[in-house]
Amino acid sequence: MLTIHHLYADMMNLYGDRGNVISIKKRCEWRGIPVEVVDVGLGERVRPTGRDVFLFGGGQDREQGLLADDLSGSKGADLRAIVEDGGVILGVCGGYQLMGHHYETPEGEKLPGVGIFDLHTEPRGPDEGRLIGNVLVDVPAPETREERRIVGFENHGGRTYLGDCEPLGRVVAGFGNNGTDGTEGARRLNAYGTYLHGSLLPKNPWLTDELILNALRRADDSFELEPLDDAVENGAFASVADRVRRG
Ligand code: GLN
């Protein structure tokens, strides 16, 4: 059984990030892999089963402020321990920002993050706009350095700066972490952070399967996923990627 832990499902679900839950769930069901979804709200502890994917969607500054305290206690410590133990977590935009050290709002409030990634996020300057648009990213495979791509949509005011932390990938088109250093997202062990909404996973099936496989291999390192017919998903990817490349 794969357990999808949907962190703050009712608060952090900007631009349909719930589609990431649906994508993982369907790609398991299509393969006959038992899967369950557990919503983890304010004040509720995470309860890993050993075959888990944690999803942390995007949200407005207000929602991020409401849950930052909840993360600063035992839940944040639990999530850090899960990542250090090789657990799989995907944070998108506002969720991604709170996986770093802090997210500073335009009002100057520093919301404490979980500290999974060595990064921080600063507010946009008074004469800077939000970073909005479609994004195409080159994502190197850690082992083979094989290049794969992901496509999505970004809309964030925050500018994220990496410390001693690998990016998820390099921006081919769009803004990414901060619109200046060409990086997008962050990756450490099996923790993934990205600014890509869309939702991200339905149009990027290789990444969805990577999250599922990493989670199931924690219990059985010989586990393999049966291939699926991804013609529709790859068509959706190609149509947006072509549009992004054409600018
Ligand atoms: N509130 C954060 C920002 O504006 C994240 C927004 C989001 O999740 N799309 O940068």
XYZ file of N, CA and C in Angstrom, residues 92 134 156 236 246:
15
model
N 5.448 22.298 -3.509
C 5.215 23.168 -4.660
C 5.019 24.605 -4.181
N 4.414 30.304 -17.882
C 4.780 28.900 -18.101
C 6.290 28.739 -17.958
N 4.543 33.463 -8.367
C 5.041 33.711 -7.015
C 5.705 35.073 -6.931
N 0.227 16.217 -23.648
C -0.036 17.443 -22.860
C 1.278 18.159 -22.572
N 8.219 28.551 -27.870
C 7.931 29.617 -28.857
C 7.798 30.966 -28.172
